[in-house]
Amino acid sequence: MCGIFAYYGPKTNAGKILVQGLKSLEYRGYDSWGIACKNDSDIAIYKRTGKIGDITSLPKEICGQTTIAIGHSRWATHGGVTRENAHPHSTEDNEVVLIHNGIFENYLEVKKQLIKREHKFKSETDTEVIAHLIQENLDKEGLEESVRKAILKIEGRYAIVVICKKENKIIAARRGSPLIVGVGKNKEFYIASDIPAFLKYTNKVMYLDNNQMVVLSDAKAKFYELTNKKEIKKRIVEITWNPESAEKGEYSHFMIKEIMEQKETLYRVLNQDDKIIKRAAGMINKAVGTYFIGCGTAGKVCLTGEYIFSEIAHKHINSTFGSEFPAHHHFITNKTLIVGVSQSGETADTLEAIEIAKEKKAKVLSIVNVETSSMAQMSNMVVPTKCGPEKAVASTKVTTAQLGVITLLAYACAGRLNDGKTLLLETAGKINDMLNPRYEEHISKLAQKLQNFESMYIIGRGSNYPMALESAIKLQEVSYIHAEGFAGGELKHGPIALIQKGTPCIVLCANDENKKAILSNAMEVKARGGYIIGVSPINEDVFDYWIRVPDVSTASPIVNIIPVQILAYKLALLRKNNPDMPRNLAKSVTVK
Ligand code: M6R
C-alpha cells in the first residue's frame, strides 16, 4: 500500500508535478500525504492528513523552484493517521528525508539501539527509523553507501526513496514493494509505485527489480545490486497504456467507468494469442497438483476456478488465499503448479505464497493485470488479463477478465479451446448489450429500496457460490452495508436464522443443473419473510425484484457478478460514500 512518487530533472516545478501525480496514486492509500522538495541546501517538507489537497494552497517553497522532490500518499500501518506519521519522514534536522512503502519488520529492535545512541524520534512509524539508520553513516560514506548499508539491516518488504540536504541526488531501492523508473525527455526521471503517476510525461520505463537500487544524479540513472554494488544495465521499455485509460473521462468515478469497460474487456482476453493459453493449459495438465492462489476478490475467482475446472476439464484444482497458503506448503513438490491470480501482481500475501512454493521448486503461472508486476517477474509464465489500469479499490473489470482467462484455460485443458472462445465471444456480446442506461436505472431503483438496510445476504450454488462471496465483498467495501454470501444449500444449517421480515437476499441463479435447488433455497428465505432479488436469465415466481442477466451456460459467474457491482456502486452513492476510495482500504495490499 502507499503511493510513492519522485521527480528528478530540469523542470523547476517538481512540487506541482508531484502533487498531480500523487493524485493518481491515491488509490494505493489515502489516509494522509506529503511532499519534500530540495532547494540549494535545504529540504522543505509539507504533510497533511486526508486526501491530496489543491496545488494552489501549497506554500511557496513546495510549489516554487525545485528540481528534486519526493512525495507519498499513505495507508497507515505503524502509527495512527496524524500529520506527524504522514510521509516524508526525516532525521531531526531534515538531513535525511525519505518516503517508504512496506513494513520494516525489525524496526522496534533497531529503534531501541538508535535511542541508546541518542537518536530522537518524532513519529511512531517504522519509516523514520530508516532515516536515522541512514544518517549514522552519512558523513563518512555518502548517501548511496549509507542507504545501501541501512537497507541491508531491514527485514520485510519495502520500497524507499531517499534524498538528503548535502547531495543533489535521489536514491531508491526495493524489495517486494513496486517501484518503476520513468524516463522523460531532457534527462528527467520519475520514480513511482505505479505507472499512471508519470504517464502524462512519459511512457518509457525501466524496472527496478527486487534487491536493487537506483541512483539519480548528474542527469543519469544508474542501477546497482544491493548486496554487492554491482552495476546493472537496464533496458528502456515502452508501455502501451495511454494516459486517458488512467483517467475517469466522462464518468464521475473510476468504479463505474471500470464496470462499463466490461463491455470490451472480455474481447481483450479473447484477443490473446492462442499459443499463450495452450502453453498455460499444458502446464496445468502436466502438473501433479495445481493451486490457484489469490486474495480478496482474486481469492474468490480462484475458488470459482475450482468449479469451472471440475465442470469443463474434469480436473481437480485446489484454491486458497495467499495468507492461508503457508499452511499448505507441506504438499508442495517440484511437480506442483502454483497459479497466482492478481490484478496488481503486488499483493504481499500472494507473493509470499509464491515465494514459499518456489523454494520447493514448484512452477509458477500467473494471471495478472499489471504485466510488469513483481508477480509477473517471479513467474515461469504469465497470462495477462489485458484490462488496462484498474484504479477503483473495488475490483470489477479485472475480476470478470480473470474469470474469462480461467474459463479459457479450462476449455484448453479439455482440448476444447475453440468451444471456450465461442462461449466467451457470445458472452462478451451479451455483456455489451446488457450494460445500457436502462439497465443501470433498473438497478438504481433497487438501490433506492435497499439503501437503509443494515444487512443483506447473497446466495449461489456451484460456480455461483464463490460469486455470492464476491458479491458480499463488493457490497461491503463500497456501501458499508453488512453483506454475507452463502452456499444456497448451507442456509438451513444455520444462516437462515438471520432472515427476518424484509431482509434482502440476492439469489444468483444460473440456468443450469443448480437452478431448481437454488430456487428452493430462495423459497426457504421467502417463507421466512425475506425479500428476494433474483439475478437470473428468467423471471421466476419467487423473485420480488428481478435483474435479468444473459443465459451463458458455464460463463454465468461472469455475467452474474456485474449487476451486483452496479448495485454496490449505486448504494455507495446513495449512502454518500466515495466508491473509489472506501474507508480503511487501499487498492494494492503490499503488507502482510
Ligand atoms: O491486486 P490483487 O488482485 O492481488 O488484490 C487482491 C485484493 O486485495 C483485491 O481483490 C481486493 O479484495 C479488492 N478490493 C476487492 O474489490
Coordinates of C-alpha atoms and ligand atoms in Angstrom, one line a residue:
M1 CA 0.0 0.0 0.0
C2 CA 1.0 3.7 -0.1
G3 CA 1.9 5.6 -3.2
I4 CA 5.4 6.8 -3.9
F5 CA 6.3 9.4 -6.5
A6 CA 9.6 11.3 -7.0
Y7 CA 10.9 13.7 -9.6
Y8 CA 14.5 14.4 -10.7
G9 CA 15.2 16.7 -13.7
P10 CA 15.4 20.1 -15.2
K11 CA 11.8 21.2 -14.6
T12 CA 11.6 23.7 -11.7
N13 CA 8.1 22.9 -10.7
A14 CA 8.8 19.4 -9.2
G15 CA 6.5 20.1 -6.3
K16 CA 3.5 20.7 -8.5
I17 CA 4.3 17.6 -10.7
L18 CA 4.3 15.5 -7.6
V19 CA 1.0 16.7 -6.2
Q20 CA -0.7 16.0 -9.6
G21 CA 1.0 12.6 -9.9
L22 CA 0.2 11.6 -6.4
K23 CA -3.5 12.1 -7.0
S24 CA -3.3 9.2 -9.5
L25 CA -1.7 7.0 -6.8
E26 CA -4.3 7.9 -4.1
Y27 CA -5.9 4.5 -4.8
R28 CA -2.9 2.9 -3.0
G29 CA -3.7 4.8 0.2
Y30 CA -5.4 8.0 1.1
D31 CA -5.1 8.5 4.9
S32 CA -2.6 11.3 4.6
W33 CA 0.0 12.6 2.2
G34 CA 3.1 14.7 1.9
I35 CA 6.0 16.0 -0.2
A36 CA 9.5 17.1 0.3
C37 CA 11.3 19.5 -2.1
K38 CA 15.1 20.0 -2.1
N39 CA 16.3 23.6 -2.6
D40 CA 20.0 24.5 -2.7
S41 CA 21.0 23.4 0.8
D42 CA 17.7 22.8 2.5
I43 CA 14.7 20.5 2.3
A44 CA 11.2 21.7 2.8
I45 CA 8.6 19.2 4.0
Y46 CA 4.8 19.6 3.7
K47 CA 2.4 17.0 5.2
R48 CA -1.3 16.8 5.7
T49 CA -3.9 14.2 6.8
G50 CA -6.8 13.4 4.4
K51 CA -7.0 13.4 0.7
I52 CA -4.4 15.2 -1.5
G53 CA -5.0 18.9 -1.5
D54 CA -5.2 21.6 -4.0
I55 CA -1.9 22.9 -5.6
T56 CA -2.9 26.5 -5.1
S57 CA -2.9 26.1 -1.3
L58 CA 0.7 24.8 -1.2
P59 CA 3.4 27.0 0.3
K60 CA 6.0 28.8 -2.0
E61 CA 8.9 26.5 -1.1
I62 CA 6.9 23.5 -2.2
C63 CA 5.5 24.8 -5.5
G64 CA 8.4 27.0 -6.3
Q65 CA 11.8 26.5 -7.8
T66 CA 12.7 22.9 -7.1
T67 CA 14.1 20.1 -9.3
I68 CA 14.3 17.3 -6.8
A69 CA 11.2 16.2 -4.9
I70 CA 9.7 13.2 -3.3
G71 CA 6.0 12.6 -2.4
H72 CA 3.9 10.0 -0.7
S73 CA 0.2 9.1 -0.2
R74 CA -0.2 6.9 2.9
W75 CA -2.2 3.9 4.0
A76 CA -1.4 3.7 7.7
T77 CA 0.4 0.6 9.1
H78 CA 2.6 1.8 12.0
G79 CA 1.1 4.7 13.9
G80 CA -2.3 6.4 13.5
V81 CA -3.4 8.8 10.8
T82 CA -1.7 12.0 12.0
R83 CA 0.4 14.7 10.4
E84 CA 3.5 13.5 12.3
N85 CA 3.0 10.0 11.0
A86 CA 2.5 11.1 7.4
H87 CA 5.5 10.7 5.0
P88 CA 8.1 12.1 4.1
H89 CA 10.0 11.3 7.3
S90 CA 13.3 12.8 8.3
T91 CA 16.0 12.9 10.8
E92 CA 15.7 15.7 13.4
D93 CA 17.4 18.3 11.3
N94 CA 15.9 17.1 8.0
E95 CA 19.4 16.0 6.9
V96 CA 17.9 12.8 5.5
V97 CA 14.4 12.7 4.2
L98 CA 12.6 9.6 2.8
I99 CA 9.3 8.0 1.8
H100 CA 8.5 4.3 2.2
N101 CA 6.0 1.7 1.2
G102 CA 6.0 -1.6 3.0
I103 CA 6.8 -2.8 6.5
F104 CA 10.2 -2.7 8.3
E105 CA 9.6 -5.8 10.4
N106 CA 12.5 -5.4 12.8
Y107 CA 12.2 -1.7 13.3
L108 CA 11.5 -1.8 17.1
E109 CA 14.7 -3.6 17.8
V110 CA 16.7 -1.2 15.6
K111 CA 14.9 1.8 17.1
K112 CA 15.9 0.8 20.6
Q113 CA 19.5 0.6 19.6
L114 CA 19.3 4.1 17.9
I115 CA 17.6 5.6 21.0
K116 CA 20.5 4.3 23.1
R117 CA 22.8 6.2 20.7
E118 CA 20.7 9.3 21.4
H119 CA 18.6 9.5 18.3
K120 CA 15.3 11.3 18.9
F121 CA 12.1 10.4 17.1
K122 CA 9.1 12.5 16.1
S123 CA 6.7 9.8 14.9
E124 CA 5.5 6.3 15.7
T125 CA 6.4 5.0 12.2
D126 CA 8.9 2.3 11.2
T127 CA 10.0 4.7 8.3
E128 CA 11.5 7.3 10.5
V129 CA 13.9 4.7 11.9
I130 CA 15.3 4.1 8.4
A131 CA 16.1 7.8 8.0
H132 CA 18.1 7.7 11.3
L133 CA 19.9 4.5 10.2
I134 CA 21.0 6.2 7.0
Q135 CA 22.2 9.3 8.9
E136 CA 24.5 7.3 11.1
N137 CA 26.9 6.6 8.1
L138 CA 26.2 9.7 6.0
D139 CA 29.2 11.9 6.8
K140 CA 31.6 9.1 6.4
E141 CA 30.2 7.1 3.5
G142 CA 27.9 9.5 1.5
L143 CA 24.3 9.0 0.6
E144 CA 24.5 6.0 -1.7
E145 CA 26.5 3.8 0.6
S146 CA 24.6 4.8 3.7
V147 CA 21.3 3.9 2.1
R148 CA 22.7 0.6 0.9
K149 CA 24.0 -0.3 4.4
A150 CA 20.9 0.8 6.1
I151 CA 18.7 -1.3 3.8
L152 CA 20.6 -4.4 4.4
K153 CA 19.6 -4.2 8.0
I154 CA 15.9 -4.1 7.2
E155 CA 13.8 -7.2 7.4
G156 CA 10.5 -7.2 5.4
R157 CA 9.2 -5.8 2.1
Y158 CA 9.8 -2.2 1.2
A159 CA 10.2 0.4 -1.5
I160 CA 12.0 3.6 -0.4
V161 CA 13.1 6.8 -1.9
V162 CA 15.7 9.0 -0.2
I163 CA 17.1 12.5 -0.5
C164 CA 19.5 14.4 1.7
K165 CA 20.4 18.1 2.2
K166 CA 24.1 17.8 1.1
E167 CA 23.8 15.8 -2.2
N168 CA 21.8 16.6 -5.3
K169 CA 20.6 13.1 -5.9
I170 CA 17.7 10.7 -5.3
I171 CA 18.3 7.1 -4.2
A172 CA 15.6 4.5 -4.4
A173 CA 15.6 0.8 -3.6
R174 CA 13.1 -2.0 -3.3
R175 CA 12.4 -5.5 -2.1
G176 CA 8.8 -6.7 -2.5
S177 CA 7.0 -3.4 -3.0
P178 CA 6.9 -2.0 -6.5
L179 CA 9.0 0.9 -7.9
I180 CA 9.3 1.9 -11.6
V181 CA 11.6 4.5 -13.1
G182 CA 10.0 6.7 -15.8
V183 CA 12.5 8.1 -18.3
G184 CA 11.3 11.5 -19.6
K185 CA 12.7 14.0 -22.2
N186 CA 15.7 16.2 -21.4
K187 CA 17.3 13.9 -18.9
E188 CA 14.4 13.9 -16.4
F189 CA 13.4 10.9 -14.4
Y190 CA 10.4 9.8 -12.4
I191 CA 10.2 7.1 -9.7
A192 CA 6.8 5.8 -8.8
S193 CA 4.9 2.9 -7.3
D194 CA 2.8 2.7 -10.4
I195 CA 3.0 4.0 -14.0
P196 CA -0.1 6.3 -14.1
A197 CA 1.7 8.8 -11.8
F198 CA 4.0 9.8 -14.7
L199 CA 2.2 8.5 -17.8
K200 CA 1.3 12.1 -18.7
Y201 CA 5.0 12.8 -19.2
T202 CA 6.5 9.6 -20.5
N203 CA 5.6 6.0 -21.4
K204 CA 9.3 4.9 -21.3
V205 CA 10.2 2.9 -18.2
M206 CA 13.0 1.0 -16.6
Y207 CA 12.1 -1.6 -14.0
L208 CA 13.9 -1.7 -10.7
D209 CA 13.9 -5.4 -9.6
N210 CA 14.0 -6.8 -6.1
N211 CA 17.1 -6.1 -4.1
Q212 CA 18.3 -3.4 -6.5
M213 CA 18.8 0.3 -6.1
V214 CA 18.8 3.2 -8.5
V215 CA 20.8 6.4 -8.1
L216 CA 19.6 9.5 -10.0
S217 CA 22.4 12.1 -10.1
D218 CA 24.4 14.0 -12.8
A219 CA 21.4 13.7 -15.1
K220 CA 21.7 9.9 -15.2
A221 CA 20.0 6.9 -13.7
K222 CA 22.4 4.1 -12.5
F223 CA 21.2 0.8 -11.2
Y224 CA 23.0 -1.5 -8.8
E225 CA 22.6 -4.8 -7.0
L226 CA 22.1 -4.0 -3.3
T227 CA 24.2 -6.8 -1.9
N228 CA 27.4 -6.3 -3.9
K229 CA 27.0 -2.9 -5.5
K230 CA 27.5 -4.4 -9.0
E231 CA 26.2 -2.0 -11.7
I232 CA 23.3 -3.3 -13.8
K233 CA 22.4 -2.2 -17.3
K234 CA 18.7 -1.7 -17.8
R235 CA 16.6 -1.8 -20.9
I236 CA 14.1 1.0 -21.6
V237 CA 10.6 -0.5 -22.1
E238 CA 7.7 1.4 -23.8
I239 CA 4.4 0.8 -22.3
T240 CA 1.2 0.8 -24.3
W241 CA -1.3 2.3 -21.7
N242 CA -2.5 5.6 -22.9
P243 CA -2.9 8.4 -20.4
E244 CA -6.7 8.6 -21.0
S245 CA -7.1 5.0 -19.9
A246 CA -5.8 6.0 -16.4
E247 CA -8.3 8.9 -16.2
K248 CA -12.0 9.0 -15.4
G249 CA -13.1 10.7 -18.7
E250 CA -16.8 11.3 -18.8
Y251 CA -17.5 9.2 -15.7
S252 CA -17.9 10.5 -12.1
H253 CA -15.9 7.6 -10.6
F254 CA -13.4 5.0 -11.7
M255 CA -15.6 2.3 -10.3
I256 CA -18.5 2.9 -12.8
K257 CA -16.0 3.6 -15.6
E258 CA -14.4 0.2 -15.0
I259 CA -17.7 -1.6 -14.6
M260 CA -18.7 -0.2 -18.0
E261 CA -15.4 -1.1 -19.6
Q262 CA -16.6 -4.7 -19.2
K263 CA -18.3 -4.1 -22.5
E264 CA -14.9 -4.7 -24.1
T265 CA -12.6 -6.4 -21.6
L266 CA -13.7 -10.0 -22.4
Y267 CA -12.8 -9.2 -26.0
R268 CA -9.3 -8.3 -24.9
V269 CA -9.0 -11.5 -23.0
L270 CA -10.1 -13.3 -26.2
N271 CA -7.6 -11.4 -28.3
Q272 CA -4.7 -13.2 -26.6
D273 CA -2.5 -15.4 -28.8
D274 CA -3.9 -19.0 -28.6
K275 CA -0.4 -20.2 -28.0
I276 CA -0.3 -18.5 -24.6
I277 CA -3.5 -20.1 -23.4
K278 CA -2.4 -23.5 -24.8
R279 CA 1.0 -23.3 -23.2
A280 CA -0.5 -22.3 -19.8
A281 CA -3.1 -25.1 -20.1
G282 CA -0.2 -27.5 -20.9
M283 CA 1.5 -26.5 -17.6
I284 CA -1.8 -27.3 -15.7
N285 CA -2.2 -30.6 -17.5
K286 CA 1.3 -31.6 -16.7
A287 CA 1.4 -30.6 -13.1
V288 CA 0.8 -33.1 -10.2
G289 CA -1.3 -30.8 -8.1
T290 CA -2.4 -27.3 -9.0
Y291 CA -3.0 -24.5 -6.5
F292 CA -4.9 -21.3 -7.5
I293 CA -3.9 -18.6 -5.1
G294 CA -5.2 -15.1 -4.7
C295 CA -6.5 -12.7 -2.0
G296 CA -9.9 -10.9 -1.6
T297 CA -11.7 -10.8 -4.9
A298 CA -8.9 -12.7 -6.7
G299 CA -9.3 -15.4 -4.0
K300 CA -13.0 -15.7 -4.9
V301 CA -12.0 -16.0 -8.5
C302 CA -9.6 -18.8 -7.6
L303 CA -12.4 -20.7 -5.8
T304 CA -14.7 -20.2 -8.9
G305 CA -11.8 -21.7 -10.9
E306 CA -12.2 -25.0 -8.9
Y307 CA -15.8 -25.3 -10.1
I308 CA -15.0 -24.2 -13.7
F309 CA -12.2 -26.7 -14.0
S310 CA -14.2 -29.5 -12.4
E311 CA -17.1 -28.9 -14.8
I312 CA -15.3 -28.2 -18.0
A313 CA -11.9 -30.0 -17.7
H314 CA -13.0 -32.7 -15.1
K315 CA -9.9 -31.7 -13.2
H316 CA -9.3 -31.1 -9.5
I317 CA -7.8 -27.8 -8.6
N318 CA -7.0 -26.6 -5.1
S319 CA -7.6 -23.0 -4.3
T320 CA -6.7 -20.9 -1.2
F321 CA -6.0 -17.4 -0.1
G322 CA -2.4 -16.2 -0.2
S323 CA -2.4 -15.7 3.6
E324 CA -3.6 -19.3 4.2
F325 CA -1.2 -20.9 1.8
P326 CA 1.7 -21.2 4.3
A327 CA -0.4 -24.0 6.0
H328 CA -0.5 -26.0 2.8
H329 CA 3.2 -25.9 1.8
H330 CA 3.8 -29.4 3.1
F331 CA 2.1 -30.7 0.0
I332 CA 4.2 -28.8 -2.5
T333 CA 6.8 -30.5 -4.6
N334 CA 8.7 -29.7 -7.7
K335 CA 5.8 -31.1 -9.7
T336 CA 3.2 -28.7 -8.2
L337 CA 1.9 -25.8 -10.2
I338 CA 1.0 -22.5 -8.5
V339 CA -1.4 -20.3 -10.4
G340 CA -1.2 -16.8 -8.8
V341 CA -4.2 -14.6 -9.6
S342 CA -3.9 -10.9 -9.0
Q343 CA -4.8 -7.6 -10.5
S344 CA -1.8 -5.7 -9.2
G345 CA 0.6 -8.6 -9.0
E346 CA 1.9 -6.9 -5.8
T347 CA -0.3 -8.4 -3.1
A348 CA 2.1 -9.3 -0.3
D349 CA 0.2 -12.5 0.8
T350 CA 0.1 -13.9 -2.7
L351 CA 3.7 -13.0 -3.4
E352 CA 4.8 -14.7 -0.2
A353 CA 2.8 -17.8 -1.1
I354 CA 4.6 -17.9 -4.4
E355 CA 8.0 -17.5 -2.7
I356 CA 7.3 -20.4 -0.4
A357 CA 6.3 -22.6 -3.4
K358 CA 9.3 -21.5 -5.4
E359 CA 11.6 -22.6 -2.5
K360 CA 10.1 -26.1 -3.0
K361 CA 10.9 -25.7 -6.8
A362 CA 7.2 -25.6 -7.8
K363 CA 6.4 -24.0 -11.1
V364 CA 4.5 -20.7 -11.2
L365 CA 2.0 -19.4 -13.7
S366 CA 0.4 -16.1 -13.1
I367 CA -2.8 -14.4 -14.2
V368 CA -2.1 -10.8 -13.7
N369 CA -3.3 -7.4 -15.0
V370 CA -0.1 -5.5 -14.4
E371 CA 2.3 -7.4 -16.7
T372 CA 5.3 -5.7 -15.2
S373 CA 4.5 -6.5 -11.6
S374 CA 6.6 -8.5 -9.1
M375 CA 4.3 -11.5 -9.5
A376 CA 4.8 -11.5 -13.3
Q377 CA 8.5 -11.3 -12.8
M378 CA 8.5 -14.2 -10.3
S379 CA 6.5 -16.5 -12.7
N380 CA 7.6 -19.1 -15.2
M381 CA 4.7 -17.9 -17.4
V382 CA 2.2 -15.1 -17.4
V383 CA -1.3 -14.9 -18.9
P384 CA -2.3 -11.2 -18.8
T385 CA -5.8 -10.0 -18.3
K386 CA -5.2 -7.1 -20.6
C387 CA -7.7 -4.7 -18.9
G388 CA -5.6 -1.6 -18.7
P389 CA -5.3 0.2 -15.4
E390 CA -7.9 -0.7 -12.8
K391 CA -7.9 2.2 -10.3
A392 CA -11.1 1.9 -8.2
V393 CA -10.3 0.0 -5.0
A394 CA -13.2 -2.3 -5.7
S395 CA -12.1 -4.8 -8.4
T396 CA -14.6 -5.1 -11.3
K397 CA -13.4 -5.4 -14.8
V398 CA -10.3 -7.4 -13.8
T399 CA -12.5 -9.9 -11.9
T400 CA -14.5 -10.8 -14.9
A401 CA -11.4 -10.8 -17.1
Q402 CA -9.7 -13.3 -14.6
L403 CA -12.8 -15.5 -14.8
G404 CA -12.6 -15.3 -18.6
V405 CA -9.0 -16.4 -18.6
I406 CA -9.7 -19.3 -16.2
T407 CA -12.7 -20.4 -18.4
L408 CA -10.4 -20.4 -21.5
L409 CA -7.7 -22.3 -19.6
A410 CA -10.3 -24.9 -18.5
Y411 CA -11.5 -25.4 -22.1
A412 CA -8.0 -25.6 -23.4
C413 CA -7.1 -28.2 -20.7
A414 CA -10.0 -30.2 -22.0
G415 CA -8.7 -29.8 -25.6
R416 CA -11.7 -27.6 -26.5
L417 CA -10.2 -24.1 -26.7
N418 CA -12.4 -23.2 -29.6
D419 CA -15.6 -24.0 -27.7
G420 CA -14.3 -21.8 -24.9
K421 CA -13.6 -19.0 -27.3
T422 CA -17.1 -19.2 -28.9
L423 CA -18.7 -19.1 -25.4
L424 CA -16.7 -16.1 -24.3
L425 CA -17.3 -14.3 -27.6
E426 CA -21.0 -14.8 -27.2
T427 CA -20.8 -13.7 -23.5
A428 CA -18.8 -10.6 -24.4
G429 CA -21.5 -9.5 -26.9
K430 CA -24.3 -10.1 -24.4
I431 CA -22.5 -8.1 -21.7
N432 CA -22.2 -5.3 -24.3
D433 CA -26.0 -5.3 -24.8
M434 CA -26.7 -5.6 -21.1
L435 CA -24.7 -2.6 -19.9
N436 CA -27.1 0.2 -21.1
P437 CA -28.6 3.2 -19.3
R438 CA -31.9 1.4 -18.8
Y439 CA -30.2 -1.5 -17.0
E440 CA -28.3 0.9 -14.8
E441 CA -31.6 2.7 -14.0
H442 CA -33.3 -0.6 -13.1
I443 CA -30.5 -1.3 -10.6
S444 CA -30.6 2.3 -9.2
K445 CA -34.3 1.7 -8.3
L446 CA -33.3 -1.4 -6.4
A447 CA -30.5 0.5 -4.6
Q448 CA -33.1 3.1 -3.5
K449 CA -35.1 0.3 -1.9
L450 CA -32.1 -1.2 -0.2
Q451 CA -30.1 1.8 0.9
N452 CA -31.3 1.9 4.5
F453 CA -31.0 -1.8 5.3
E454 CA -28.3 -2.9 7.8
S455 CA -27.7 -6.4 6.4
M456 CA -28.2 -8.3 3.2
Y457 CA -27.4 -11.8 2.1
I458 CA -26.4 -13.3 -1.2
I459 CA -26.7 -17.0 -2.1
G460 CA -25.5 -19.1 -5.0
R461 CA -24.7 -22.7 -5.8
G462 CA -21.9 -24.3 -7.8
S463 CA -19.7 -21.7 -9.6
N464 CA -22.1 -19.0 -8.4
Y465 CA -21.4 -19.8 -4.7
P466 CA -17.9 -18.0 -4.9
M467 CA -19.7 -15.2 -6.8
A468 CA -22.1 -14.9 -3.8
L469 CA -19.0 -14.4 -1.6
E470 CA -17.6 -11.9 -4.1
S471 CA -20.9 -10.1 -4.2
A472 CA -20.6 -9.7 -0.4
I473 CA -17.1 -8.2 -0.8
K474 CA -18.4 -5.7 -3.4
L475 CA -21.3 -4.6 -1.2
Q476 CA -19.3 -4.4 2.0
E477 CA -16.4 -2.4 0.6
V478 CA -18.2 0.4 -1.0
S479 CA -21.7 0.5 0.6
Y480 CA -20.6 -0.4 4.1
I481 CA -23.7 -2.4 4.5
H482 CA -23.2 -5.7 6.3
A483 CA -23.4 -8.3 3.5
E484 CA -22.7 -12.0 3.6
G485 CA -22.5 -14.7 0.9
F486 CA -23.5 -18.3 1.4
A487 CA -23.8 -21.5 -0.5
G488 CA -27.6 -21.9 -1.0
G489 CA -27.6 -25.3 0.5
E490 CA -25.8 -24.2 3.7
L491 CA -28.6 -21.7 4.7
K492 CA -30.6 -24.3 6.5
H493 CA -27.6 -25.3 8.6
G494 CA -27.5 -22.0 10.4
P495 CA -27.6 -18.7 8.5
I496 CA -31.3 -18.9 7.8
A497 CA -31.8 -17.8 11.4
L498 CA -30.7 -14.4 10.3
I499 CA -33.6 -13.9 7.9
Q500 CA -36.4 -11.6 9.2
K501 CA -39.3 -9.8 7.5
G502 CA -38.0 -7.8 4.6
T503 CA -34.3 -9.0 4.9
P504 CA -32.9 -8.5 1.3
C505 CA -31.4 -11.7 -0.2
I506 CA -29.8 -11.7 -3.6
V507 CA -30.1 -15.0 -5.4
L508 CA -27.6 -15.7 -8.1
C509 CA -29.4 -18.2 -10.3
A510 CA -27.9 -19.6 -13.5
N511 CA -29.9 -21.7 -16.0
D512 CA -28.0 -24.8 -15.1
E513 CA -28.3 -28.0 -13.0
N514 CA -28.3 -26.0 -9.8
K515 CA -31.3 -23.9 -10.8
K516 CA -34.0 -26.0 -9.0
A517 CA -32.0 -26.2 -5.8
I518 CA -31.2 -22.5 -5.6
L519 CA -34.8 -21.6 -6.3
S520 CA -35.8 -23.9 -3.4
N521 CA -33.3 -22.1 -1.2
A522 CA -34.8 -18.8 -2.3
M523 CA -38.3 -20.2 -1.4
E524 CA -37.0 -21.1 2.1
V525 CA -35.8 -17.5 2.6
K526 CA -39.1 -16.0 1.3
A527 CA -41.1 -18.3 3.6
R528 CA -39.3 -16.6 6.5
G529 CA -40.1 -13.1 5.2
G530 CA -37.0 -12.4 3.1
Y531 CA -37.2 -10.0 0.1
I532 CA -35.8 -12.0 -2.9
I533 CA -33.8 -10.3 -5.6
G534 CA -33.2 -12.7 -8.4
V535 CA -30.2 -12.3 -10.7
S536 CA -31.2 -14.7 -13.4
P537 CA -31.9 -15.1 -17.1
I538 CA -35.6 -15.9 -16.3
N539 CA -38.0 -14.1 -14.1
E540 CA -39.1 -16.7 -11.5
D541 CA -42.2 -16.6 -9.3
V542 CA -40.2 -16.5 -6.1
F543 CA -38.4 -13.2 -7.1
D544 CA -39.7 -9.9 -5.6
Y545 CA -37.3 -8.0 -7.8
W546 CA -35.7 -9.4 -11.0
I547 CA -32.4 -8.4 -12.6
R548 CA -32.1 -10.0 -15.9
V549 CA -28.7 -11.5 -17.0
P550 CA -28.0 -13.3 -20.2
D551 CA -28.1 -17.1 -20.3
V552 CA -24.5 -18.0 -21.0
S553 CA -24.2 -21.5 -19.5
T554 CA -20.8 -22.1 -17.9
A555 CA -19.9 -18.4 -18.1
S556 CA -22.7 -17.5 -15.7
P557 CA -20.3 -16.3 -12.9
I558 CA -19.0 -13.6 -15.3
V559 CA -22.4 -12.1 -16.0
N560 CA -24.0 -12.6 -12.6
I561 CA -21.4 -10.5 -10.7
I562 CA -21.9 -7.5 -13.0
P563 CA -25.3 -6.3 -11.7
V564 CA -24.1 -6.7 -8.1
Q565 CA -21.1 -4.5 -9.0
I566 CA -23.5 -1.8 -10.2
L567 CA -25.7 -2.2 -7.2
A568 CA -22.8 -1.8 -4.8
Y569 CA -21.8 1.4 -6.7
K570 CA -25.3 2.8 -6.6
L571 CA -25.6 2.1 -2.9
A572 CA -22.3 3.8 -2.2
L573 CA -23.5 6.9 -4.0
L574 CA -26.9 6.9 -2.1
R575 CA -25.1 6.4 1.2
K576 CA -22.7 9.3 0.4
N577 CA -19.6 7.1 0.3
N578 CA -16.8 7.6 -2.2
P579 CA -16.9 4.4 -4.1
D580 CA -13.3 4.8 -5.5
M581 CA -11.8 5.3 -2.1
P582 CA -13.7 3.3 0.5
R583 CA -12.7 3.8 4.1
N584 CA -9.9 1.7 5.7
L585 CA -8.9 0.1 2.3
A586 CA -6.3 0.5 -0.4
K587 CA -6.1 -0.9 -3.9
S588 CA -2.9 -2.7 -3.6
V589 CA -2.2 -4.5 -0.3
T590 CA 1.5 -4.8 -0.2
V591 CA 1.7 -5.6 3.5
K592 CA 1.1 -9.0 5.2
Ligands
M6R1 O1 -4.2 -6.8 -6.7 P1 -4.9 -8.1 -6.3 O2 -5.9 -8.7 -7.2 O3 -3.9 -9.2 -5.8 O4 -5.7 -7.7 -5.0 C1 -6.3 -8.6 -4.2 C2 -7.3 -8.0 -3.2 O5 -6.7 -7.1 -2.4 C3 -8.4 -7.3 -4.0 O6 -9.1 -8.2 -4.9 C4 -9.5 -6.7 -3.0 O7 -10.2 -7.7 -2.4 C5 -10.4 -5.8 -3.8 N1 -10.5 -4.5 -3.1 C6 -11.8 -6.3 -3.9 O8 -12.6 -5.5 -4.7

